[in-house]
Every structure is written in structure tokens, then in C-alpha cells.
Amino acid sequence: MYTGKFGVWTATIMLMNTTQSFQYNRRGGATLE
């Protein structure tokens, strides 16, 4: 139960980081263009 909760929390953090990185890359690409 505790491990599952930690796994969900880790997945959420990773997903948020991936989304932020994706948005940052898109913004950077738009700036370069």
C-alpha cells in the first residue's frame, strides 16, 4: 500500500517534469524560429 502510493507519487512527479520539459522545448523552438 505504501509502496504503491509512493510509486504513484513518483510517476506524477516524472509526468510533471516531462510536461514542463516538453513545454520548455516548444517555447525554445518557437523563440529560435
PDB file of C-alpha atoms in Angstrom:
ATOM      1  CA  MET A   1       0.000   0.000   0.000  1.00  0.00           C
ATOM      2  CA  TYR A   2       2.719   2.437   0.986  1.00  0.00           C
ATOM      3  CA  THR A   3       4.923   1.361  -1.910  1.00  0.00           C
ATOM      4  CA  GLY A   4       2.031   1.753  -4.352  1.00  0.00           C
ATOM      5  CA  LYS A   5       1.317   5.245  -3.054  1.00  0.00           C
ATOM      6  CA  PHE A   6       4.995   6.163  -3.440  1.00  0.00           C
ATOM      7  CA  GLY A   7       5.004   4.727  -6.976  1.00  0.00           C
ATOM      8  CA  VAL A   8       2.026   6.880  -7.950  1.00  0.00           C
ATOM      9  CA  TRP A   9       3.677   9.968  -6.433  1.00  0.00           C
ATOM     10  CA  THR A  10       6.920   9.274  -8.323  1.00  0.00           C
ATOM     11  CA  ALA A  11       5.024   8.748 -11.585  1.00  0.00           C
ATOM     12  CA  THR A  12       3.166  12.033 -11.059  1.00  0.00           C
ATOM     13  CA  ILE A  13       6.439  13.925 -10.473  1.00  0.00           C
ATOM     14  CA  MET A  14       8.022  12.341 -13.555  1.00  0.00           C
ATOM     15  CA  LEU A  15       4.965  13.188 -15.657  1.00  0.00           C
ATOM     16  CA  MET A  16       5.018  16.814 -14.456  1.00  0.00           C
ATOM     17  CA  ASN A  17       8.745  17.099 -15.221  1.00  0.00           C
ATOM     18  CA  THR A  18       8.218  15.638 -18.693  1.00  0.00           C
ATOM     19  CA  THR A  19       5.380  18.067 -19.383  1.00  0.00           C
ATOM     20  CA  GLN A  20       7.430  21.058 -18.201  1.00  0.00           C
ATOM     21  CA  SER A  21      10.395  19.955 -20.326  1.00  0.00           C
ATOM     22  CA  PHE A  22       8.152  19.487 -23.371  1.00  0.00           C
ATOM     23  CA  GLN A  23       6.589  22.945 -22.949  1.00  0.00           C
ATOM     24  CA  TYR A  24      10.037  24.495 -22.437  1.00  0.00           C
ATOM     25  CA  ASN A  25      11.366  22.847 -25.605  1.00  0.00           C
ATOM     26  CA  ARG A  26       8.362  24.043 -27.614  1.00  0.00           C
ATOM     27  CA  ARG A  27       8.799  27.577 -26.270  1.00  0.00           C
ATOM     28  CA  GLY A  28      12.522  27.480 -27.068  1.00  0.00           C
ATOM     29  CA  GLY A  29      11.802  26.184 -30.582  1.00  0.00           C
ATOM     30  CA  ALA A  30       9.290  28.961 -31.159  1.00  0.00           C
ATOM     31  CA  THR A  31      11.843  31.512 -29.947  1.00  0.00           C
ATOM     32  CA  LEU A  32      14.530  30.125 -32.278  1.00  0.00           C
ATOM     33  CA  GLU A  33      12.123  30.227 -35.214  1.00  0.00           C
TER      34      GLU A  33
END
